[in-house]
């Protein structure tokens, strides 16, 4: 089995994958490669739905200040 962790993203695992849930049930995916959520923002947890890519106000403010600093 191969397991890859993406920086600021999901863990990629060769499938099929079974993952136990806190309620005692099991989440199962038959996909050849499964993206397992590590940020816990996913609406389909434990699988990744790319919610980790969502921008926040803090991110936008930081980018704005960087752009201002680049002006002559």
PDB file of C-alpha atoms in Angstrom:
ATOM      1  CA  UNK A   1       0.000   0.000   0.000  1.00  0.00           C
ATOM      2  CA  UNK A   2       1.225   3.471  -0.846  1.00  0.00           C
ATOM      3  CA  UNK A   3       0.549   6.501   1.343  1.00  0.00           C
ATOM      4  CA  UNK A   4       1.433  10.112   0.418  1.00  0.00           C
ATOM      5  CA  UNK A   5       0.842  13.243   2.502  1.00  0.00           C
ATOM      6  CA  UNK A   6       0.268  16.411   0.476  1.00  0.00           C
ATOM      7  CA  UNK A   7       1.528  19.673   2.025  1.00  0.00           C
ATOM      8  CA  UNK A   8      -1.497  21.522   3.443  1.00  0.00           C
ATOM      9  CA  UNK A   9      -3.740  18.915   1.893  1.00  0.00           C
ATOM     10  CA  UNK A  10      -5.085  15.380   2.195  1.00  0.00           C
ATOM     11  CA  UNK A  11      -3.346  12.075   2.668  1.00  0.00           C
ATOM     12  CA  UNK A  12      -3.439  10.068  -0.557  1.00  0.00           C
ATOM     13  CA  UNK A  13      -3.860   6.332  -0.024  1.00  0.00           C
ATOM     14  CA  UNK A  14      -4.057   3.572  -2.620  1.00  0.00           C
ATOM     15  CA  UNK A  15      -7.558   2.091  -2.450  1.00  0.00           C
ATOM     16  CA  UNK A  16      -9.795   0.472  -1.663  1.00  0.00           C
ATOM     17  CA  UNK A  17      -9.810   2.020   1.811  1.00  0.00           C
ATOM     18  CA  UNK A  18     -11.844   1.364   4.951  1.00  0.00           C
ATOM     19  CA  UNK A  19     -11.771   3.948   7.720  1.00  0.00           C
ATOM     20  CA  UNK A  20     -13.489   3.494  11.085  1.00  0.00           C
ATOM     21  CA  UNK A  21     -15.708   6.354  12.278  1.00  0.00           C
ATOM     22  CA  UNK A  22     -16.199   7.527  15.856  1.00  0.00           C
ATOM     23  CA  UNK A  23     -19.772   6.232  15.868  1.00  0.00           C
ATOM     24  CA  UNK A  24     -18.514   2.682  15.227  1.00  0.00           C
ATOM     25  CA  UNK A  25     -19.520   2.559  11.556  1.00  0.00           C
ATOM     26  CA  UNK A  26     -17.020   2.170   8.718  1.00  0.00           C
ATOM     27  CA  UNK A  27     -16.484   4.511   5.767  1.00  0.00           C
ATOM     28  CA  UNK A  28     -15.398   2.636   2.650  1.00  0.00           C
ATOM     29  CA  UNK A  29     -14.097   3.866  -0.713  1.00  0.00           C
ATOM     30  CA  UNK A  30     -13.424   1.629  -3.710  1.00  0.00           C
ATOM     31  CA  UNK A  31     -11.505   4.300  -5.647  1.00  0.00           C
ATOM     32  CA  UNK A  32      -7.967   3.447  -6.856  1.00  0.00           C
ATOM     33  CA  UNK A  33      -6.553   6.442  -4.929  1.00  0.00           C
ATOM     34  CA  UNK A  34      -8.411   7.930  -1.965  1.00  0.00           C
ATOM     35  CA  UNK A  35      -7.871  11.430  -0.544  1.00  0.00           C
ATOM     36  CA  UNK A  36      -8.309  11.235   3.246  1.00  0.00           C
ATOM     37  CA  UNK A  37      -9.088  14.581   4.909  1.00  0.00           C
ATOM     38  CA  UNK A  38      -6.532  15.857   7.432  1.00  0.00           C
ATOM     39  CA  UNK A  39      -7.991  19.331   8.084  1.00  0.00           C
ATOM     40  CA  UNK A  40     -11.420  18.086   9.258  1.00  0.00           C
ATOM     41  CA  UNK A  41     -13.191  20.800   7.186  1.00  0.00           C
ATOM     42  CA  UNK A  42     -14.564  18.352   4.622  1.00  0.00           C
ATOM     43  CA  UNK A  43     -18.330  17.988   4.322  1.00  0.00           C
ATOM     44  CA  UNK A  44     -17.792  14.347   3.305  1.00  0.00           C
ATOM     45  CA  UNK A  45     -15.312  13.525   6.090  1.00  0.00           C
ATOM     46  CA  UNK A  46     -13.272  11.273   6.289  1.00  0.00           C
ATOM     47  CA  UNK A  47     -12.826  11.848   2.539  1.00  0.00           C
ATOM     48  CA  UNK A  48     -11.363  15.111   1.243  1.00  0.00           C
ATOM     49  CA  UNK A  49     -13.624  17.534  -0.669  1.00  0.00           C
ATOM     50  CA  UNK A  50     -10.841  20.175  -1.091  1.00  0.00           C
ATOM     51  CA  UNK A  51     -12.253  22.380   1.688  1.00  0.00           C
ATOM     52  CA  UNK A  52      -8.641  22.957   2.786  1.00  0.00           C
ATOM     53  CA  UNK A  53      -8.292  25.204  -0.268  1.00  0.00           C
ATOM     54  CA  UNK A  54     -10.918  27.663   0.996  1.00  0.00           C
ATOM     55  CA  UNK A  55      -9.579  31.174   1.509  1.00  0.00           C
ATOM     56  CA  UNK A  56     -10.088  33.054   4.736  1.00  0.00           C
ATOM     57  CA  UNK A  57     -10.170  36.792   5.422  1.00  0.00           C
ATOM     58  CA  UNK A  58      -6.761  36.510   7.108  1.00  0.00           C
ATOM     59  CA  UNK A  59      -5.257  34.989   3.955  1.00  0.00           C
ATOM     60  CA  UNK A  60      -6.659  37.780   1.759  1.00  0.00           C
ATOM     61  CA  UNK A  61      -5.462  40.517   4.138  1.00  0.00           C
ATOM     62  CA  UNK A  62      -1.947  39.052   4.216  1.00  0.00           C
ATOM     63  CA  UNK A  63      -1.808  38.952   0.417  1.00  0.00           C
ATOM     64  CA  UNK A  64      -2.966  42.568   0.224  1.00  0.00           C
ATOM     65  CA  UNK A  65      -0.218  43.757   2.547  1.00  0.00           C
ATOM     66  CA  UNK A  66       2.390  41.804   0.552  1.00  0.00           C
ATOM     67  CA  UNK A  67       1.238  43.456  -2.658  1.00  0.00           C
ATOM     68  CA  UNK A  68       1.431  46.909  -1.059  1.00  0.00           C
ATOM     69  CA  UNK A  69       5.004  46.201   0.030  1.00  0.00           C
ATOM     70  CA  UNK A  70       6.008  45.384  -3.554  1.00  0.00           C
ATOM     71  CA  UNK A  71       5.015  48.785  -4.926  1.00  0.00           C
ATOM     72  CA  UNK A  72       7.859  51.258  -5.601  1.00  0.00           C
TER      73      UNK A  72
END
